[in-house]
Short mmCIF file of C-alpha atoms in Angstrom, two decimals:
data_model
loop_
_atom_site.label_atom_id
_atom_site.label_comp_id
_atom_site.label_asym_id
_atom_site.label_seq_id
_atom_site.Cartn_x
_atom_site.Cartn_y
_atom_site.Cartn_z
CA GLU A 14 138.56 154.02 107.56
CA ARG A 15 137.08 154.13 110.66
CA ALA A 16 133.84 152.98 109.50
CA ARG A 17 135.24 150.12 107.79
CA GLN A 18 137.14 149.09 110.70
CA ALA A 19 133.89 149.13 112.72
CA ARG A 20 131.92 147.05 109.71
CA ILE A 21 134.90 144.53 110.31
CA ALA A 22 134.13 144.32 113.87
CA VAL A 23 130.36 144.05 113.51
CA VAL A 24 129.92 141.95 110.38
CA GLY A 25 132.59 139.40 111.09
CA ALA A 26 133.84 136.65 108.88
CA VAL A 27 131.15 136.28 106.55
CA THR A 28 132.30 136.01 102.78
CA GLU A 29 129.08 136.77 101.23
CA ARG A 30 129.21 140.42 103.19
CA TRP A 31 132.60 141.38 101.67
CA ALA A 32 132.93 141.89 98.27
CA PRO A 33 136.44 143.26 97.10
CA GLU A 34 135.14 146.55 96.61
CA GLN A 35 133.86 146.19 100.29
CA ALA A 36 136.86 144.91 101.85
CA GLY A 37 139.55 147.13 99.90
CA PRO A 38 141.19 150.03 102.15
CA VAL A 39 140.30 153.48 102.01
CA HIS A 40 142.89 155.74 100.38
CA GLY A 41 142.91 159.49 99.80
CA ASN A 42 141.24 158.87 96.23
CA TRP A 43 138.37 157.15 97.59
CA GLN A 44 136.12 158.90 95.08
CA LEU A 45 137.71 156.53 92.38
CA ALA A 46 137.07 153.41 94.21
CA PRO A 47 134.73 151.10 92.27
CA PRO A 48 131.13 151.76 93.52
CA ILE A 49 129.00 149.49 95.67
CA GLY A 50 125.87 148.49 93.77
CA PRO A 51 124.23 145.25 92.29
CA ALA A 52 127.49 143.78 91.22
CA THR A 53 128.18 143.53 95.03
CA ASP A 54 125.15 141.66 95.42
CA LEU A 55 126.28 139.31 92.69
CA TRP A 56 129.19 138.30 94.56
CA ALA A 57 127.14 137.32 97.68
CA LEU A 58 125.07 135.25 95.31
CA GLY A 59 128.15 133.56 94.17
CA ALA A 60 129.61 132.96 97.53
CA LEU A 61 126.23 131.73 98.62
CA LEU A 62 125.98 129.11 95.76
CA PHE A 63 129.71 128.00 96.27
CA ARG A 64 128.95 127.60 99.78
CA ALA A 65 125.40 125.76 99.29
CA VAL A 66 127.10 123.41 96.66
CA GLN A 67 130.82 122.81 98.00
CA GLY A 68 129.65 122.69 101.62
CA HIS A 69 132.11 125.67 102.91
CA ALA A 70 132.75 129.12 101.84
CA PRO A 71 135.29 130.22 99.04
CA TYR A 72 137.52 131.71 101.83
CA PRO A 73 138.80 130.63 105.30
CA GLU A 74 136.43 132.49 107.53
CA ASP A 75 138.60 131.98 110.76
CA SER A 76 139.25 135.92 111.16
CA ALA A 77 137.58 138.62 109.81
CA ALA A 78 140.75 140.87 109.19
CA GLU A 79 142.31 137.80 107.42
CA LEU A 80 139.30 137.28 105.22
CA VAL A 81 139.12 141.26 104.23
CA GLN A 82 142.94 140.88 103.27
CA MET A 83 142.25 137.48 101.11
CA VAL A 84 139.17 138.80 99.35
CA CYS A 85 141.16 141.66 98.18
CA GLY A 86 144.42 140.12 97.21
CA GLU A 87 143.84 136.35 96.34
CA PRO A 88 141.44 134.65 94.17
CA PRO A 89 138.47 132.41 95.71
CA ALA A 90 139.10 128.65 95.66
CA PHE A 91 138.15 126.54 92.57
CA ALA A 92 134.26 125.14 92.40
CA GLU A 93 135.38 121.62 91.31
CA GLU A 94 132.51 120.30 92.46
CA CYS A 95 129.72 122.63 91.35
CA GLY A 96 129.03 120.65 88.01
CA PRO A 97 127.30 122.88 85.57
CA LEU A 98 127.09 125.84 88.03
CA ARG A 99 130.78 125.99 88.07
CA PRO A 100 131.20 128.61 85.28
CA VAL A 101 128.13 130.65 86.74
CA VAL A 102 129.82 130.63 90.28
CA GLU A 103 133.54 131.36 89.03
CA SER A 104 132.03 134.16 87.04
CA LEU A 105 130.33 135.66 89.91
CA LEU A 106 133.10 135.59 92.29
CA ARG A 107 135.60 137.89 90.05
CA GLN A 108 137.67 140.40 91.77
CA ASP A 109 136.51 142.95 89.09
CA PRO A 110 133.01 144.20 89.70
CA THR A 111 132.74 145.47 85.84
CA GLU A 112 133.56 141.68 84.86
CA ARG A 113 130.78 140.14 86.60
CA PRO A 114 127.77 139.21 84.69
CA ASP A 115 124.61 141.41 85.11
CA VAL A 116 121.25 140.65 86.26
CA GLU A 117 119.68 139.76 82.88
CA GLU A 118 122.76 137.63 81.88
CA LEU A 119 122.75 135.40 84.93
CA SER A 120 118.98 134.90 84.76
CA GLY A 121 119.24 133.34 81.24
CA TRP A 122 122.05 131.09 82.48
CA LEU A 123 120.23 130.04 85.32
CA ARG A 124 117.13 129.38 83.15
CA SER A 125 119.08 127.48 80.64
CA LEU A 126 120.75 125.45 83.38
CA VAL A 127 117.03 124.55 84.84
CA ARG A 128 115.40 123.63 81.54
CA SER A 129 118.39 121.22 80.54
CA ALA A 130 118.87 119.87 84.13
CA PRO A 131 117.92 116.11 84.12
CA GLU A 132 115.57 114.58 86.57
CA PRO A 133 116.94 113.08 89.82
CA GLU A 134 117.42 109.40 89.94
CA ALA A 135 115.65 107.43 92.50
CA GLY A 136 118.21 106.06 94.82
CA PHE A 137 118.10 103.50 97.80
CA ASP A 138 116.96 106.06 100.26
CA VAL A 139 113.53 106.23 98.77
CA VAL A 140 110.79 105.09 100.89
CA PRO A 141 107.58 103.64 98.92
CA LEU A 142 104.37 104.54 99.98
CA PRO A 143 102.22 101.92 101.65
CA ALA A 144 99.42 100.33 99.36
CA GLU A 145 96.18 101.99 99.82
CA ASP A 146 93.42 99.60 101.85
CA ALA A 147 90.32 99.33 99.92
CA THR A 148 88.12 98.32 102.61
CA ARG A 149 89.10 101.61 104.57
CA LEU A 150 86.71 104.31 104.70
CA PRO A 151 87.84 107.99 104.88
CA VAL A 152 87.49 109.95 108.16
CA VAL A 153 84.84 112.30 107.73
CA ARG A 154 84.68 115.49 110.29
CA ARG A 155 82.11 117.59 110.75
CA ARG A 156 82.85 121.35 110.19
CA GLY A 157 83.43 123.57 113.29
CA GLU A 158 85.71 123.64 116.23
CA LEU A 159 86.89 120.50 117.76
CA VAL A 160 84.96 119.73 121.17
CA ARG A 161 85.80 116.70 123.28
CA LYS A 162 82.93 115.29 124.82
CA ARG A 163 83.16 113.21 127.76
CA ARG A 164 82.69 109.47 127.90
CA SER A 165 79.71 108.10 129.35
CA ARG A 166 80.11 106.36 132.63
CA ARG A 167 77.97 103.46 131.55
CA GLY A 168 79.05 100.28 129.68
CA GLY A 169 76.92 101.20 126.52
CA GLY A 170 78.74 104.32 125.54
CA THR A 171 82.33 102.82 124.88
CA HIS A 172 84.29 104.41 121.95
CA ALA A 173 84.21 102.35 118.88
CA ARG A 174 87.89 103.23 118.24
CA GLY A 175 90.20 100.54 116.86
CA ARG A 176 87.21 98.33 115.87
CA HIS A 177 86.31 97.27 112.53
CA PRO A 178 84.71 100.30 110.50
CA ARG A 179 82.10 98.18 109.73
CA GLU A 180 81.10 97.07 112.84
CA ALA A 181 81.11 100.47 114.28
CA VAL A 182 78.90 101.76 111.55
CA ASP A 183 76.39 98.84 112.07
CA ARG A 184 76.46 99.55 115.52
CA THR A 185 75.78 103.16 115.22
CA ALA A 186 72.92 102.45 112.87
CA VAL A 187 71.34 99.93 115.44
CA THR A 188 71.75 102.59 118.52
CA HIS A 189 70.08 105.11 115.83
CA HIS A 190 67.11 103.02 115.34
CA GLU A 191 66.59 101.41 118.79
CA PRO A 192 67.21 104.17 121.48
CA ARG A 193 68.22 102.79 124.72
CA LEU A 194 65.98 103.87 127.73
CA LYS A 195 67.87 105.79 130.60
CA PRO A 196 67.75 103.71 133.93
CA PRO A 197 66.07 105.78 136.65
CA ARG A 198 68.53 107.89 138.71
CA GLU A 199 69.63 106.33 142.04
CA PRO A 200 68.91 109.00 145.16
CA ARG A 201 72.08 110.83 146.03
CA GLU A 202 73.45 110.09 149.40
CA PRO A 203 73.55 113.13 151.97
CA ARG A 204 76.67 114.76 151.94
CA ALA A 205 78.91 114.61 155.32
CA PRO A 206 79.27 117.84 157.21
CA ARG A 207 82.23 120.05 156.85
CA GLU A 208 84.82 120.19 159.35
CA PRO A 209 85.03 123.95 161.17
CA ARG A 210 87.18 126.23 159.58
CA ALA A 211 89.33 126.39 162.81
CA LEU A 212 90.01 122.68 162.61
CA ARG A 213 91.42 122.46 158.92
CA ASP A 214 94.90 121.59 158.61
CA GLY A 215 95.42 123.86 155.33
CA ASP A 216 94.81 126.89 157.47
CA GLN A 217 97.57 126.43 160.04
CA PRO A 218 100.08 128.07 157.76
CA ARG A 219 97.91 130.89 157.20
CA ARG A 220 97.46 131.31 160.94
CA LEU A 221 101.18 131.11 161.59
CA GLY A 222 101.89 133.96 159.24
CA ARG A 223 99.43 136.26 160.68
CA THR A 224 100.93 135.54 164.06
CA LEU A 225 104.45 136.42 162.87
CA LEU A 226 103.18 139.57 161.29
CA VAL A 227 101.35 140.81 164.31
CA LEU A 228 104.52 139.80 166.59
CA ILE A 229 106.78 141.91 163.99
CA MET A 230 104.37 145.07 163.88
CA LEU A 231 104.44 144.88 167.85
CA ALA A 232 108.20 144.60 167.95
CA LEU A 233 108.51 147.89 165.66
CA VAL A 234 106.02 149.62 167.54
CA ALA A 235 107.78 148.82 170.88
CA ALA A 236 111.34 150.10 169.09
CA ILE A 237 109.66 153.27 167.95
CA VAL A 238 108.10 153.73 171.69
CA TYR A 239 111.40 153.36 173.22
CA ALA A 240 113.44 155.64 170.75
CA VAL A 241 110.64 158.30 171.55
CA MET A 242 110.26 158.19 175.14
CA PHE A 243 113.79 157.24 176.28
CA MET A 244 116.72 158.17 173.78
CA PRO A 245 117.88 161.82 173.98
CA LYS A 246 117.34 164.44 171.19
CA SER A 247 120.07 165.86 169.10
CA GLY A 248 119.21 169.29 170.61
CA GLU A 249 119.70 167.96 174.18
CA GLU A 250 123.15 166.67 173.32
CA ASP A 251 124.51 170.14 171.92
CA ASP A 252 123.30 171.63 174.97
CA LYS A 253 125.09 169.24 177.15
CA GLY A 254 128.11 169.72 174.93
CA ALA A 255 128.04 173.44 175.15
CA GLY A 256 127.40 173.49 178.99
CA ALA A 257 130.37 171.02 179.55
CA ALA A 258 132.84 173.64 177.56
CA PRO A 259 132.68 176.38 179.86
CA SER A 260 133.58 174.35 182.84
CA ARG A 261 136.90 173.22 181.18
CA THR A 262 137.71 176.77 179.66
CA ALA A 263 136.79 178.43 182.99
CA SER A 264 139.81 177.20 184.82
CA ALA A 265 142.31 177.93 182.26
CA PRO A 266 142.55 181.85 182.88
CA PRO A 267 143.34 181.61 186.76
CA ALA A 268 146.68 179.39 185.69
CA ALA A 269 147.65 182.05 183.09
CA THR A 270 147.17 185.24 185.26
CA THR A 271 148.38 183.83 188.80
CA PRO A 272 152.26 184.30 187.90
CA ALA A 273 151.74 188.13 187.09
CA PRO A 274 149.23 189.99 188.57
CA THR A 275 150.40 193.23 187.49
CA THR A 276 148.50 195.98 185.64
CA GLY A 277 150.89 195.25 182.53
CA ALA A 278 150.16 191.61 182.49
CA SER A 279 146.59 192.25 182.67
CA ARG A 280 146.39 194.20 179.58
CA LYS A 281 148.35 192.03 177.64
CA PRO A 282 146.12 189.18 177.22
CA SER A 283 143.33 191.38 176.16
CA ALA A 284 145.12 191.87 172.73
CA PRO A 285 144.48 188.47 171.57
CA ALA A 286 141.15 188.58 172.46
CA SER A 287 139.94 191.83 170.65
CA SER A 288 141.38 189.93 167.41
CA GLY A 289 139.60 186.72 167.68
CA ALA A 290 137.48 187.29 165.02
CA GLN A 291 140.27 187.19 162.71
CA LYS A 292 142.50 184.66 164.29
CA PRO A 293 140.59 181.24 165.33
CA GLN A 294 143.71 180.13 166.81
CA THR A 295 143.15 182.17 169.85
CA SER A 296 140.09 179.82 170.81
CA ARG A 297 142.47 176.81 171.12
CA SER A 298 143.20 175.94 174.91
CA ALA A 299 145.77 174.32 176.80
CA ALA A 300 143.40 171.91 178.28
CA ALA A 301 143.11 169.65 175.22
CA LEU A 302 146.64 168.55 175.35
CA ALA A 303 147.57 164.68 175.72
CA PRO A 304 149.56 163.35 178.69
CA GLY A 305 153.09 163.92 178.35
CA TYR A 306 152.48 167.61 176.61
CA THR A 307 153.01 171.10 177.80
CA LEU A 308 152.17 174.47 176.81
CA ARG A 309 155.19 176.29 175.74
CA LYS A 310 154.80 179.81 175.57
CA ASP A 311 157.33 181.98 173.39
CA GLY A 312 158.37 185.38 173.48
CA GLU A 313 158.43 185.66 169.88
CA GLY A 314 154.45 185.78 170.03
CA PHE A 315 152.86 182.43 170.17
CA GLU A 316 152.24 179.47 172.34
CA VAL A 317 152.09 175.43 171.31
CA GLY A 318 151.92 172.26 172.88
CA LEU A 319 155.05 170.29 172.94
CA PRO A 320 156.27 167.04 174.31
CA LYS A 321 157.63 167.73 177.86
CA GLY A 322 161.72 167.89 178.13
CA TRP A 323 162.09 169.68 174.75
CA GLN A 324 164.93 172.18 174.38
CA ARG A 325 164.48 175.53 172.32
CA SER A 326 166.91 176.84 169.80
CA PRO A 327 167.01 180.47 169.57
CA ALA A 328 165.89 182.08 166.39
CA ASN A 329 168.20 182.34 163.68
CA ALA A 330 168.46 184.78 160.62
CA GLU A 331 165.46 183.56 158.91
CA ARG A 332 163.37 183.86 162.10
CA GLN A 333 163.02 179.90 162.50
CA ILE A 334 162.44 178.84 166.13
CA ARG A 335 163.47 174.96 166.66
CA TYR A 336 162.07 173.03 169.49
CA GLY A 337 163.39 169.31 169.71
CA SER A 338 165.04 166.19 171.38
CA ASP A 339 165.88 162.61 170.39
CA GLY A 340 165.81 163.19 166.56
CA PHE A 341 162.45 164.94 166.35
CA SER A 342 161.93 168.97 166.02
CA VAL A 343 159.14 171.30 165.68
CA LEU A 344 160.24 174.30 163.53
CA ILE A 345 158.02 177.30 163.80
CA VAL A 346 158.16 180.65 161.83
CA PRO A 347 155.71 183.05 163.13
CA GLY A 348 154.72 185.55 160.56
CA ARG A 349 157.93 186.29 158.50
CA ASP A 350 156.45 186.40 155.33
CA THR A 351 153.55 188.57 154.28
CA ALA A 352 150.53 187.53 152.03
CA LYS A 353 151.12 190.95 150.08
CA ALA A 354 154.38 189.69 148.73
CA ASN A 355 153.73 186.15 148.59
CA GLY A 356 149.96 185.54 147.31
CA SER A 357 146.99 185.18 149.79
CA ASP A 358 146.84 181.38 148.58
CA PRO A 359 148.80 178.98 151.38
CA LEU A 360 148.38 176.28 149.40
CA ASP A 361 150.45 177.84 146.57
CA TYR A 362 152.77 179.56 149.03
CA GLN A 363 153.49 175.97 150.49
CA ARG A 364 153.92 174.28 147.28
CA ASP A 365 156.37 177.19 145.34
CA LYS A 366 157.67 179.72 148.06
CA GLU A 367 158.02 178.36 151.49
CA PRO A 368 161.78 178.45 152.27
CA GLU A 369 161.42 175.68 154.83
CA LEU A 370 160.42 173.39 152.12
CA LYS A 371 163.35 174.07 149.70
CA PRO A 372 165.08 171.09 150.45
CA PHE A 373 162.20 169.16 149.32
CA ARG A 374 162.00 171.01 145.93
CA ASP A 375 165.95 170.62 145.79
CA SER A 376 166.13 166.89 146.73
CA SER A 377 166.48 164.13 143.72
CA TRP A 378 164.34 161.76 145.99
CA SER A 379 161.32 163.28 147.32
CA SER A 380 157.50 162.71 147.90
CA ALA A 381 154.55 164.56 148.66
CA SER A 382 151.24 163.64 149.56
CA GLY A 383 148.05 164.66 151.57
CA LEU A 384 148.58 168.57 150.05
CA ARG A 385 145.30 170.26 150.77
CA ARG A 386 143.60 173.73 151.74
CA THR A 387 141.36 174.14 154.75
CA ASP A 388 139.15 177.47 154.97
CA VAL A 389 137.28 177.90 158.37
CA GLY A 390 135.30 181.31 158.16
CA ARG A 391 138.28 183.84 157.19
CA GLN A 392 140.90 181.82 158.24
CA ALA A 393 142.76 179.98 155.31
CA MET A 394 145.31 176.90 156.07
CA ALA A 395 147.23 174.19 154.04
CA GLU A 396 149.08 171.12 154.90
CA GLY A 397 150.90 168.36 153.41
CA GLN A 398 153.05 165.64 154.21
CA PHE A 399 156.59 165.41 152.51
CA THR A 400 159.62 163.22 152.74
CA TRP A 401 163.24 163.67 151.24
CA GLN A 402 166.90 163.16 152.25
CA ASP A 403 168.70 165.64 154.49
CA SER A 404 172.18 166.69 154.13
CA ASN A 405 173.45 163.70 156.11
CA GLY A 406 171.49 161.27 153.84
CA ARG A 407 168.91 160.56 156.32
CA GLU A 408 165.43 159.90 154.90
CA VAL A 409 162.83 162.52 156.87
CA TYR A 410 159.30 162.47 157.28
CA VAL A 411 157.78 166.28 157.53
CA ARG A 412 154.27 167.22 158.60
CA ASN A 413 153.81 170.85 157.28
CA LEU A 414 151.24 173.45 158.37
CA VAL A 415 150.79 176.96 156.81
CA MET A 416 148.45 179.42 158.34
CA LEU A 417 147.43 182.93 157.11
CA VAL A 418 146.78 185.10 160.13
CA GLY A 419 146.36 188.93 159.86
CA GLY A 420 147.88 188.70 156.58
CA ARG A 421 150.80 186.84 157.66
CA TYR A 422 152.12 183.44 157.20
CA HIS A 423 152.82 181.50 160.04
CA ILE A 424 154.39 178.16 159.57
CA LEU A 425 154.68 174.63 161.80
CA GLN A 426 156.96 172.11 160.66
CA VAL A 427 157.37 168.59 162.37
CA ILE A 428 160.44 166.63 161.39
CA GLY A 429 161.60 163.22 162.32
CA PRO A 430 162.75 159.89 160.86
CA GLU A 431 160.81 158.47 157.99
CA ASP A 432 160.22 155.25 160.07
CA GLU A 433 158.62 156.88 162.83
CA ARG A 434 155.64 158.33 161.01
CA ASP A 435 153.26 157.80 163.78
CA ARG A 436 155.15 159.36 166.49
CA ILE A 437 155.60 162.60 164.13
CA THR A 438 151.81 162.64 163.51
CA GLU A 439 150.97 162.56 167.30
CA ILE A 440 153.35 165.58 167.70
CA TYR A 441 152.00 167.48 164.84
CA GLN A 442 148.37 166.84 165.84
CA GLN A 443 149.14 168.45 169.58
CA ALA A 444 151.19 171.04 168.09
CA SER A 445 148.75 172.02 165.51
CA LEU A 446 145.82 171.97 167.51
CA SER A 447 147.24 174.05 170.60
CA TYR A 448 149.08 176.37 168.32
CA ARG A 449 148.13 180.10 169.26
CA VAL A 450 149.06 183.39 168.28
CA THR A 451 149.69 185.79 171.31
CA GLY A 452 151.23 189.09 170.17
#
């Protein structure tokens, strides 16, 4: 059936190509269907004779699908204008292929029709041939290829076409017996000297093109020389960036060490430095914070950059620490859940197991976007953007970050109104870039 549909699309609405045994649908017992053979060709011959004599096909050919249905279920149109060919055409267009005449029978019918056919009568459209002119001679052409000869510039060499044949023959005979003497050649005049090549008008566009090409090449060479001589190389830019970074980070330690010059305080910062290979967050510096933000050091073992003036709420039973003001809040969970109990994939943990996203999973109206995992060395992180309705019916927009540090999950979540996405994104960027584990 698939092959039949493909043939309908390829062949189209052509009656000669759709005999009933070709157009019929394919059923489960397709082996019992009438075979496609010489009877199919006889159907095509009948449709062709019908079209040639009647001037149109025996079935409408507006659509291939409709043509296939009509060929299988309806008889063809009557061949009323086929004359003596009508019985032949109608027998060839029978639905059952076994009822169509075979090739020998059809050949006998056609031979008998040709023998008994009357001669066509001459009508008014016959054009009579013109009467032969006894005075005209046949045009004789020599064998070989046709070669057109140049006409002579002298007056005696005019062509004899269009004149009376006899006059042309007589003149040819005269010129044959009485050859005409050639006049002496006149001396040629000396040629004028050629103009110098530089003064010709035709060479001006060529000279202009050469000039433009030379100017373009000079400009390209100058650009390459400038790039090689004056533009800095990539290695120099990296060296400059590496040299400028220590100047900013070197000024940070005095600010952190001045409040507590005791020996105990000097030992405490050494612990994060020893675990820096496993915790990339320790490399972040407070110098990267934007204006209006300050670095908050929390006693739960972390520090984070937050807007100035935000209030801290104490940790609850779930070890959730919240900072907030004016409808915005930052929720931090420092290492409550372990990778051993919840798996080592932060993206799966964020999607299925993170308790702070339970309102998102329980809400009837929620959406999520930007879910992705980021691996930096041995550090694995996952982040996403979520929206849901809180208990007060307010639509909130949340930026969530999950970090796997030392086998424990650290969660940083920024929550705010849904129509303040830009402000939430700004707070999230400052907090996520400055978050550091200190204990």
